[in-house]
XYZ file of C-alpha atoms in Angstrom:
566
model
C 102.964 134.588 23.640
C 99.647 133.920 24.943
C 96.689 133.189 22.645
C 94.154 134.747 24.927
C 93.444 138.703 25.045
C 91.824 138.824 28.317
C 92.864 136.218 30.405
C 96.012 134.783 31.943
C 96.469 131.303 33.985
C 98.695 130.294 36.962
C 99.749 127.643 38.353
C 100.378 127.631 41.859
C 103.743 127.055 43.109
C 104.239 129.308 46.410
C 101.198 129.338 48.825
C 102.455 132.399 50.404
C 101.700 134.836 47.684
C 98.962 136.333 47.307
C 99.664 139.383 44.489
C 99.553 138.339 40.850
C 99.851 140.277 37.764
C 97.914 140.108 34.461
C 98.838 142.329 31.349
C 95.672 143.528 29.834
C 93.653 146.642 29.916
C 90.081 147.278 31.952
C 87.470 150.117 32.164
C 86.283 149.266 35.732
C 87.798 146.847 38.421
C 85.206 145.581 39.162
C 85.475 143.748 35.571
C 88.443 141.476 36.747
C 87.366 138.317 37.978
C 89.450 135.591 39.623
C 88.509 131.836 39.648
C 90.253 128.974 41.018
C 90.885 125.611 39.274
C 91.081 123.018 41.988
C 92.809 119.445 41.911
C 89.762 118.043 41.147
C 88.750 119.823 38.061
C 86.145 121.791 40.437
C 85.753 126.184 39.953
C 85.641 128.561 42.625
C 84.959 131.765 41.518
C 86.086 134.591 43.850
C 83.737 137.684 44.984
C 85.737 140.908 44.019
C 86.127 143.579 47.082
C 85.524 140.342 49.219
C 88.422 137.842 48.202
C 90.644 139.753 46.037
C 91.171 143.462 45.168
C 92.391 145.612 42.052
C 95.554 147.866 41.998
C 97.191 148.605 38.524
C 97.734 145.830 36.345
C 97.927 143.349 39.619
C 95.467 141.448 42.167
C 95.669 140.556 45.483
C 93.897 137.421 47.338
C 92.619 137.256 50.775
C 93.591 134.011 50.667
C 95.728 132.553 49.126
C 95.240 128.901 46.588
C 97.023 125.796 47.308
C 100.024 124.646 45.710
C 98.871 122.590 42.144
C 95.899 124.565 42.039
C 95.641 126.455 39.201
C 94.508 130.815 39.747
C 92.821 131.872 36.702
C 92.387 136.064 36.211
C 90.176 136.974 33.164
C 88.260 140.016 32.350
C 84.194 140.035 31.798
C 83.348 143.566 30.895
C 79.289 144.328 31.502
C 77.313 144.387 28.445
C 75.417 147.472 29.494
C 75.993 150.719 28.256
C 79.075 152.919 29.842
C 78.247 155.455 28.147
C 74.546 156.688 26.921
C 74.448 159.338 24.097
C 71.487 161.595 23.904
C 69.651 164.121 21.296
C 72.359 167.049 21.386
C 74.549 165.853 23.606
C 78.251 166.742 22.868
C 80.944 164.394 21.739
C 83.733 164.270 23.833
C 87.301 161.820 22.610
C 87.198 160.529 26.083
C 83.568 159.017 25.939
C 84.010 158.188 22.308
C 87.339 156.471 23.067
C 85.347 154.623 25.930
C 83.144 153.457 24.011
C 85.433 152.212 21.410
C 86.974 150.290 24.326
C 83.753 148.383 25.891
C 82.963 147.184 22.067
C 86.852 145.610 21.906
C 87.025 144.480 25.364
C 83.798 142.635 24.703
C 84.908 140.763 21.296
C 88.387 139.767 22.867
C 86.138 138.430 25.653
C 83.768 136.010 23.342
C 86.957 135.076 21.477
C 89.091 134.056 24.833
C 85.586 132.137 25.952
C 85.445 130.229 22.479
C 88.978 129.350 22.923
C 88.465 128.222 26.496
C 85.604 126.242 26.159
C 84.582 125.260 22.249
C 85.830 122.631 20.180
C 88.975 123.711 18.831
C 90.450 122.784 15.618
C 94.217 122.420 14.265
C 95.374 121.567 11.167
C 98.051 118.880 10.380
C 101.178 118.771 7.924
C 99.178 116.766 5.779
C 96.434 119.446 5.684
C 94.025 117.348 7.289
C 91.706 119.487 9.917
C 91.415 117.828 13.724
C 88.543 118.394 16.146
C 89.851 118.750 19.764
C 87.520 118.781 22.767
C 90.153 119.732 25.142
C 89.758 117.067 27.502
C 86.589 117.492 28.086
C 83.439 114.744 27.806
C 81.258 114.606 24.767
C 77.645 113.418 25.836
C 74.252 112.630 24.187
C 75.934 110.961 21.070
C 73.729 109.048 18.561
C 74.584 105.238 17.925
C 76.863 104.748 14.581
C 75.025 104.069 11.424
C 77.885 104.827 8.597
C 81.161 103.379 8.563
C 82.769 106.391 9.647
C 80.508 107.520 12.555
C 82.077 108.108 15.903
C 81.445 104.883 18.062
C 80.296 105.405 21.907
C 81.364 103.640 24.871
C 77.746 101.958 24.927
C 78.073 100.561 21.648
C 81.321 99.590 21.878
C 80.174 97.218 25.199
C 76.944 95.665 24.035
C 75.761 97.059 20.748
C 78.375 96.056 18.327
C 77.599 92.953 16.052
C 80.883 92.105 15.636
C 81.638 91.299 19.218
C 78.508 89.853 19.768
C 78.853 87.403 16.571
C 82.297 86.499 17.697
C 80.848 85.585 21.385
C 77.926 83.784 19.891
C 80.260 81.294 17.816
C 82.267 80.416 21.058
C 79.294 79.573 22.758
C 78.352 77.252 20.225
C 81.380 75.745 20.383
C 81.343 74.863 24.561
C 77.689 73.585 23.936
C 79.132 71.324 21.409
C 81.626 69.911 23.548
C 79.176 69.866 26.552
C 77.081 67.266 24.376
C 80.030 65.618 23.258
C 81.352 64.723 27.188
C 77.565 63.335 27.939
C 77.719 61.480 24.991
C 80.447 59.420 26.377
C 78.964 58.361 29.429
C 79.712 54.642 28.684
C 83.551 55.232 29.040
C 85.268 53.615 31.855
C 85.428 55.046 35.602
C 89.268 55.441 35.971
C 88.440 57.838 32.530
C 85.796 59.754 34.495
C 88.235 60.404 36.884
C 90.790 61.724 35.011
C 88.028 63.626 32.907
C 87.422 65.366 36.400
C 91.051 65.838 37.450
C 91.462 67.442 33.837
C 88.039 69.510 34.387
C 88.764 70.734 37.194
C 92.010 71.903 35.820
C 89.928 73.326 32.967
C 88.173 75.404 35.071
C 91.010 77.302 37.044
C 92.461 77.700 33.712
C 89.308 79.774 32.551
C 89.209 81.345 35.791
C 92.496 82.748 35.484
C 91.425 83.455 31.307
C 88.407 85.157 32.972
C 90.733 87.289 35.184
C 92.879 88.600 32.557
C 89.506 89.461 30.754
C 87.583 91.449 33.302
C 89.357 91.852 36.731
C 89.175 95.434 37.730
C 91.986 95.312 39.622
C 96.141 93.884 38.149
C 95.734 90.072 37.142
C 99.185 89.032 38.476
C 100.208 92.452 40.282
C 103.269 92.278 38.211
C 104.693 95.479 37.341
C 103.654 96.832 33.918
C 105.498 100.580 33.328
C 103.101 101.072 30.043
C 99.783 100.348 32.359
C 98.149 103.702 33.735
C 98.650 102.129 37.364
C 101.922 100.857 36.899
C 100.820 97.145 37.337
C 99.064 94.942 34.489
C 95.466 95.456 33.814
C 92.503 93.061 31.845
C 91.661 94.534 28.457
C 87.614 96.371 28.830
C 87.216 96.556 25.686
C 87.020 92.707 25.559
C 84.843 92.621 28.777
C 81.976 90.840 27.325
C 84.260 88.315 25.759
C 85.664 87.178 28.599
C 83.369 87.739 30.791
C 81.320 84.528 28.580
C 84.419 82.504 28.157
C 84.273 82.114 31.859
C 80.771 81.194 31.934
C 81.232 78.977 29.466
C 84.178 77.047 31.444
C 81.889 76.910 34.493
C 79.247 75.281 32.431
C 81.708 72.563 30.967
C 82.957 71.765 34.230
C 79.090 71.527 35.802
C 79.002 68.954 32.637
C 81.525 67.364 33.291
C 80.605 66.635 37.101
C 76.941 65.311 35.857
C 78.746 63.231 33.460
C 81.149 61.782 36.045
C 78.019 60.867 38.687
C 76.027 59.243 35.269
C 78.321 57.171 33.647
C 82.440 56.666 32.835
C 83.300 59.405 30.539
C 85.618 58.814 27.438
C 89.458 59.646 28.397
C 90.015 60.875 24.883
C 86.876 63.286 24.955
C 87.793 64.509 28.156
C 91.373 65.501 27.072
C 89.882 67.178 23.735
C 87.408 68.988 26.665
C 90.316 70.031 28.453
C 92.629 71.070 24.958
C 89.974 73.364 23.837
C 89.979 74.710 27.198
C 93.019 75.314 27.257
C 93.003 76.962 23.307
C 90.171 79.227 25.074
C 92.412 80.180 27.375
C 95.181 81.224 24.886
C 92.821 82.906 22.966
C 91.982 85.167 26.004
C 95.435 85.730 26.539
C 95.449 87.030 23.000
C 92.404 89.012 23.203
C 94.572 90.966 25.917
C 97.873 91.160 23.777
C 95.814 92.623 21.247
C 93.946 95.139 23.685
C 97.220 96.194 24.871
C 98.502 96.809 21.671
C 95.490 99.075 20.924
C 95.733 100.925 24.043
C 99.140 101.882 22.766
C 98.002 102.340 19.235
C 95.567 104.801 21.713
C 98.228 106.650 23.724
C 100.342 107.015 20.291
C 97.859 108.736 18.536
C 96.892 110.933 21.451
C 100.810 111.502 21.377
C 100.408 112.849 17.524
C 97.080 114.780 18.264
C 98.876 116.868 21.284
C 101.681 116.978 18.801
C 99.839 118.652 16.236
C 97.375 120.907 18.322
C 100.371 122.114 19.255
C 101.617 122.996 16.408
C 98.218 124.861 15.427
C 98.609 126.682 18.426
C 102.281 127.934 17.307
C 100.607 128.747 13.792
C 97.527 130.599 15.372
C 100.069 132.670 17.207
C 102.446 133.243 14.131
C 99.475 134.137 12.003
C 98.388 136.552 14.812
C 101.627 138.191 14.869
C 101.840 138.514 11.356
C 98.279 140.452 11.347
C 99.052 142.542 13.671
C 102.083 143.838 11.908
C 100.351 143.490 8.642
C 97.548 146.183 10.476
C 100.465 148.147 11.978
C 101.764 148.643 8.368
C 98.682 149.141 6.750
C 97.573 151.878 9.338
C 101.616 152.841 9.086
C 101.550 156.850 10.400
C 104.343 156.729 13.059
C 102.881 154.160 15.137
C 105.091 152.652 17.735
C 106.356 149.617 16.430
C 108.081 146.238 18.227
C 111.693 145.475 17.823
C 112.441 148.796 15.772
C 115.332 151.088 16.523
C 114.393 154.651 17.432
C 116.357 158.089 17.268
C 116.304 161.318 19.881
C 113.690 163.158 18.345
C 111.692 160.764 16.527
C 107.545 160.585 16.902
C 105.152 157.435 17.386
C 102.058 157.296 18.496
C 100.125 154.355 19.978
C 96.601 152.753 20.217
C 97.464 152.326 24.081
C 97.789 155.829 24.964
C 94.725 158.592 24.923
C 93.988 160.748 21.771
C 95.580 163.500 22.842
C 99.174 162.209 23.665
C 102.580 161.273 21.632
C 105.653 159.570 22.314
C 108.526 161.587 21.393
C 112.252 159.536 21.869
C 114.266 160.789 24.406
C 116.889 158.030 24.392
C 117.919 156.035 21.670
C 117.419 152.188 21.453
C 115.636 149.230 20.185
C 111.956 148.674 21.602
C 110.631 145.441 23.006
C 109.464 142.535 21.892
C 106.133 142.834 23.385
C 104.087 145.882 25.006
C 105.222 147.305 27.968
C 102.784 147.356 30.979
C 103.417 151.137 31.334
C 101.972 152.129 28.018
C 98.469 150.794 28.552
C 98.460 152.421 32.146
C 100.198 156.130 31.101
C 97.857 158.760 31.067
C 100.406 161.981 32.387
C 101.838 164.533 30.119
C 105.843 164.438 31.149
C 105.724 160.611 32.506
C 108.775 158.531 30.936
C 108.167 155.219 29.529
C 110.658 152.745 28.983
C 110.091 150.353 25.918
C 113.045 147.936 25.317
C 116.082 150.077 25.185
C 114.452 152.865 24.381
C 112.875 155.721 26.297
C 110.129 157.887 25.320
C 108.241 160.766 27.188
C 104.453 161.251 26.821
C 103.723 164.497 25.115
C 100.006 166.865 25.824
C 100.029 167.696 21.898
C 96.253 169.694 23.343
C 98.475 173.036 24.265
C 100.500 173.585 20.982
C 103.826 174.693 23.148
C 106.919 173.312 22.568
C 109.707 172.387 25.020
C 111.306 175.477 26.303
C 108.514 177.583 26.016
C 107.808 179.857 29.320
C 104.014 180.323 29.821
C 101.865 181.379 32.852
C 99.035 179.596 33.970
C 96.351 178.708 37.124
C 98.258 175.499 37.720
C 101.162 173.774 36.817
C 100.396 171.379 34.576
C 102.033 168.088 33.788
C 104.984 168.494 31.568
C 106.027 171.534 33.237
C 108.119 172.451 35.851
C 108.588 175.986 37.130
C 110.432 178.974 35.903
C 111.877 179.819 39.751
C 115.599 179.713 39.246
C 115.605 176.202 40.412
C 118.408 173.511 40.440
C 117.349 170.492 38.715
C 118.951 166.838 37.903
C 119.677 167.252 34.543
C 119.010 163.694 33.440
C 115.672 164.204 34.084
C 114.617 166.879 31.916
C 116.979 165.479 28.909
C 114.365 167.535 25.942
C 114.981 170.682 28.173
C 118.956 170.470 27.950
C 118.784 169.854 24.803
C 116.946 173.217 23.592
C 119.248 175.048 25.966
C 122.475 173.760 24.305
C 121.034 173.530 20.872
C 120.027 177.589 21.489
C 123.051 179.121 23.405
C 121.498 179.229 26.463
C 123.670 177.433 28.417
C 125.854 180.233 30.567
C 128.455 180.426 33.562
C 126.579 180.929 36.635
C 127.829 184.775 36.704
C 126.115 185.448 33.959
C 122.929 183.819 35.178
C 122.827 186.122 37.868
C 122.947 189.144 35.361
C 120.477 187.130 32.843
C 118.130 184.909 35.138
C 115.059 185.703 33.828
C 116.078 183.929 30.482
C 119.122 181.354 30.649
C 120.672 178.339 32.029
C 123.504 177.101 33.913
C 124.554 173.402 33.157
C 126.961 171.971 34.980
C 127.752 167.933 33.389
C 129.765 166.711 35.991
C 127.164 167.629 38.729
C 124.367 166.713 36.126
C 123.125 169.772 37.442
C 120.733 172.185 35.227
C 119.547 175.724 36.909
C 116.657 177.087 35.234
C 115.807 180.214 34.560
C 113.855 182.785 37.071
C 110.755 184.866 35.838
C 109.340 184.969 39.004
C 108.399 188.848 40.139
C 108.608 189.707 35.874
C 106.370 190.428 33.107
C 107.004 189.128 29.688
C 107.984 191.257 27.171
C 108.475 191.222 23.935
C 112.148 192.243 22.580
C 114.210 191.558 19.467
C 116.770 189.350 21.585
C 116.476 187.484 25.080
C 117.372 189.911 28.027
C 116.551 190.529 31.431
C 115.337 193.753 32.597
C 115.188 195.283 35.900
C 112.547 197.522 37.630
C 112.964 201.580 37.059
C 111.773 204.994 36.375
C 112.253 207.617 34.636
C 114.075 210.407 36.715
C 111.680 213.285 38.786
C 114.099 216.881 38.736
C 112.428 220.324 38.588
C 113.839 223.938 39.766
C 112.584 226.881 41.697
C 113.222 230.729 43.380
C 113.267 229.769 46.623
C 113.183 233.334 47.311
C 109.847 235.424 47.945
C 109.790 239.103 48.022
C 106.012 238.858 48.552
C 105.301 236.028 51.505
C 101.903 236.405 51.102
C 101.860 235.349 47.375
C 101.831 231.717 46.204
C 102.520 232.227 42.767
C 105.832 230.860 41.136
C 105.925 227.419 42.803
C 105.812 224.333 41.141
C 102.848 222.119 41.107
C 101.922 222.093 44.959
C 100.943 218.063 45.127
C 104.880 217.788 44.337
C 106.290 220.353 46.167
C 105.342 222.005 49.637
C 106.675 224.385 52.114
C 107.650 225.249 55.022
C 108.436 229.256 55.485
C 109.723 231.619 58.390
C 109.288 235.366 57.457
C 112.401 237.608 56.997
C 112.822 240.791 58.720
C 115.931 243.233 57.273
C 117.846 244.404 60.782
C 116.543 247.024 62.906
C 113.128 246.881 60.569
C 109.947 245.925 62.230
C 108.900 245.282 58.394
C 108.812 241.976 56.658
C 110.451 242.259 53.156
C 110.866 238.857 51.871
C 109.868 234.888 53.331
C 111.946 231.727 53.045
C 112.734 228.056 54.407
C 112.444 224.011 54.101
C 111.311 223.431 50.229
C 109.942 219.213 50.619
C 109.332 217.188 48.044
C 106.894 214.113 47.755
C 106.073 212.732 44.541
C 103.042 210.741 46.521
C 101.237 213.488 47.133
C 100.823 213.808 43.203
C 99.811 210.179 42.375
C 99.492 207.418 44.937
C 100.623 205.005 42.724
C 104.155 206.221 44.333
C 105.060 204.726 47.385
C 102.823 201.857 47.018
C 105.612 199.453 46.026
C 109.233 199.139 46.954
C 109.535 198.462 42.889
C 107.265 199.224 39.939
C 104.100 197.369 40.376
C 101.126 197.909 38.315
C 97.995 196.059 38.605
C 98.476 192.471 38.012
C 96.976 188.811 37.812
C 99.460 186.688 38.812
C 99.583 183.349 37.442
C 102.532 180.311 37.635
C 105.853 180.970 35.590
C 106.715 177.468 34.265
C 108.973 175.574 31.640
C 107.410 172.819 29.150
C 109.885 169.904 29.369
């Protein structure tokens, strides 16, 4: 688990890819920033829209870092308002929620920074706190003045007394035996030039003392496996040191060589010359034992600090853990938990989803150990999110339906799907088989075609669901689900269709419903018209023009989009 809320680091494997993902949450993309880490410890810090773009929860380079390089995405949200509020001015969730977000974004931010670059601290077993500047230089130091001060690399060279004490006293004793060789000038000539033989023996001795002192580069190139370049290296600490034993030989042997053109040097105070040579050499080669066993008193406790930062690290994450469950059970009102086991049916909410949303279970399991991308990127009523074994669908709790419900509306909106007599995949819409088995819904597909308007046909081995059709209907209230069919009432009426008086229009039936068409009627051999009849036509348009309008009953009507919450 990462300690950082904002940022995420990479190390660069594959030169060929060019998409990486990062797992936290942004208000604008132009908030994720990109750097790279070279080999060299250098930054490069990357122009978004010029060489990288946003999509999701991933980035993509124009060009791709090289392998060893390190690609490091972080977020750096703008410290100017998002959102201004003024006198009067309504307050919506969404701006309120946006808000809310800058504000966090921003203190996760300063925390990841501190982390990043501040001295850190860890605690050991023994309860004793470390300061860590995590490999990075400390400059502009004082010089020491109590016994536990921290000690610079200045001091350390050419401040500290006790070095300089210790370098002093040798010096005083190569003067000494300087005087001691002139002194002697009466010895014999054969002694004088064995005193030279033996000085200039002294002197390549110290050279090689002064080698192992100060050389920069390895002494004997012999192979050393505990030495940073894998050959042995002179001790710097004890630069100075050796650095003034070898002046010191050089100015015994000069001696020595005045001494030899003078007079006959003393054998014996050659030899003692040429011993404490010889002890200075040893000495040097103990000054570098001793600085070797230092550096690895060095590395070891470098070993232990690692060791234990570490081990603050794993602490800082386990306390983290445990506060954010502490908070989680402190704020405890059905919020979505990690690592719990969840039922069909059951509710949770979430910080990562909008105000108006819930997550109701639609298949049982066990959620994750950590967040799912998903959640922090779901904003659609109806989307599915997986979370461990577990699967939950995002819920509009804004509209008050529940699943099943058949409304009309402008659009469809998410959640929905619509009431047309469709064939869907019925392990898609797992909430809407449910309240169609749990109800009685569920019929043969017969009876759907009797009953569309209302049921459904399931068929399991097709996972197959047919929903039901209110397309072309009203609704209606009734005491019990039905589907009705277009009618009305009956149009019958009676008349004489006999008229003893054709030039009468009395006795007929309203004439916008009923019209005629006569021929007169003459009795045989009468020129005299006693009576009229004929074609009697009916048309029930000509006494509303709401008839004939339609092929079925259609009043006036809005029509909006039949559809199924899910």
């Amino acid at each position: 688990m990462s300690i950082f809320k904002a940022r995420v680091e990479y190390e660069v494997t594959d030169a060929s890819v060019k998409t990486y993902s990062f797992p936290f949450p942004y208000l604008r993309k132009e908030f994720i920033k990109v750097s790279i880490l070279h080999t060299d410890s250098s930054i490069t810090a990357l122009t978004y829209g010029v060489d990288y773009s946003v999509d999701d929860l991933t980035i993509t380079l124009v060009t791709s870092p090289s392998v060893s390089e390190h690609l490091i995405i972080y977020r750096e949200t703008t410290t100017d308002k998002i959102i201004t509020w003024n006198d009067g001015s309504i307050l919506l969730a969404k701006d309120m929620n946006t808000e809310d977000a800058q504000m966090l974004h921003l203190q996760e931010e300063q925390k990841d920074y501190l982390i990043a670059n501040a001295l850190a601290t860890s605690v050991t077993d023994a309860k004793e706190t470390i300061w860590s500047a995590q490999n990075h230089r400390i400059t502009d130091v004082s010089d020491p003045k109590e016994p536990q001060d921290t000690v610079t690399k200045h001091y350390m060279e050419s401040v500290q007394d006790g070095f300089v004490s210790r370098n002093t006293s040798l010096l005083e004793q190569a003067t000494t035996q300087a005087t001691n060789a002139k002194n002697s000038a009466s010895s014999s000539a054969t002694s004088a030039s064995q005193s030279a033989s033996s000085a200039s023996a002294s002197f390549t001795s110290n050279q090689s003392a002064k080698k192992w002192a100060e050389s920069t580069a390895s002494p004997d190139n012999q192979a050393d496996t505990d030495s940073t370049t894998g050959k042995t290296q002179s001790s710097r600490s004890w630069a100075l040191y050796s650095k003034s034993k070898a002046q010191e030989a050089a100015t015994s042997a000069t001696n020595a060589k005045t001494s030899e053109t003078k007079s006959l040097a003393s054998e014996q105070n050659a030899k003692d010359s040429e011993t404490n040579a010889k002890t200075s050499e040893i000495k040097a080669a103990t000054s570098e034992v001793n600085a070797k066993t230092s550096e690895t008193n060095a590395k070891s406790s470098e070993t232990k600090s690692k060791d234990s930062e570490n081990a603050a690290r794993v602490s800082e994450q386990n306390a983290a853990e445990s506060a954010r469950v502490a908070t989680e059970n402190a704020m405890d009102f059905n919020m979505l938990k990690r690592n719990k086991a969840y039922s069909i049916g059951d509710i949770a909410y979430s910080f990562y989803i909008p105000s108006w949303a819930r997550l109701e279970c639609v298949k049982a399991g066990t959620t994750g150990t950590t967040v799912p991308p998903a959640l922090g990127a779901t904003y659609i009523a109806g989307q599915y999110i997986t979370d461990g074994t577990a699967i939950f669908i995002l819920d509009d709790v804004r509209d008050g339906n529940r699943v099943g419900d058949i409304v009309l509306k402008p659009t469809l909106n998410d959640g929905y799907i619509k009431a047309n007599g469709a064939t869907v995949k019925a392990s898609e819409y797992p909430r809407l088989l449910k309240f169609a088995q749990d109800n009685s819904l569920c019929v043969s597909d017969s009876e759907w075609m009797d009953n569309s308007a209302t049921k459904y046909v399931y068929d399991a081995s097709a996972d197959t669901l047919k929903v039901p059709n209110a397309m072309g209907r009203v609704l209606q209230g009734e005491d019990t689900l039905i589907t009705k069919n277009a009618g009305l009432p009956n149009l019958r009426g009676s008349f004489n269709a006999k008229q003893t008086n054709p030039e009468s229009e009395g006795g007929w039936v309203d004439g916008r419903l009923f019209s005629k068409g006569w021929h007169m009627g003459y009795p045989a051999g009468s020129g005299t018209q006693t009576h009229a009849g004929g074609e009697i036509i009916f048309n029930a348009s000509g006494y509303s023009a709401i008839y004939g309008s339609s092929d079925t009953v259609q009043p006036p009507a809005c029509c909006l989009i039949a559809q199924i919450k899910y």
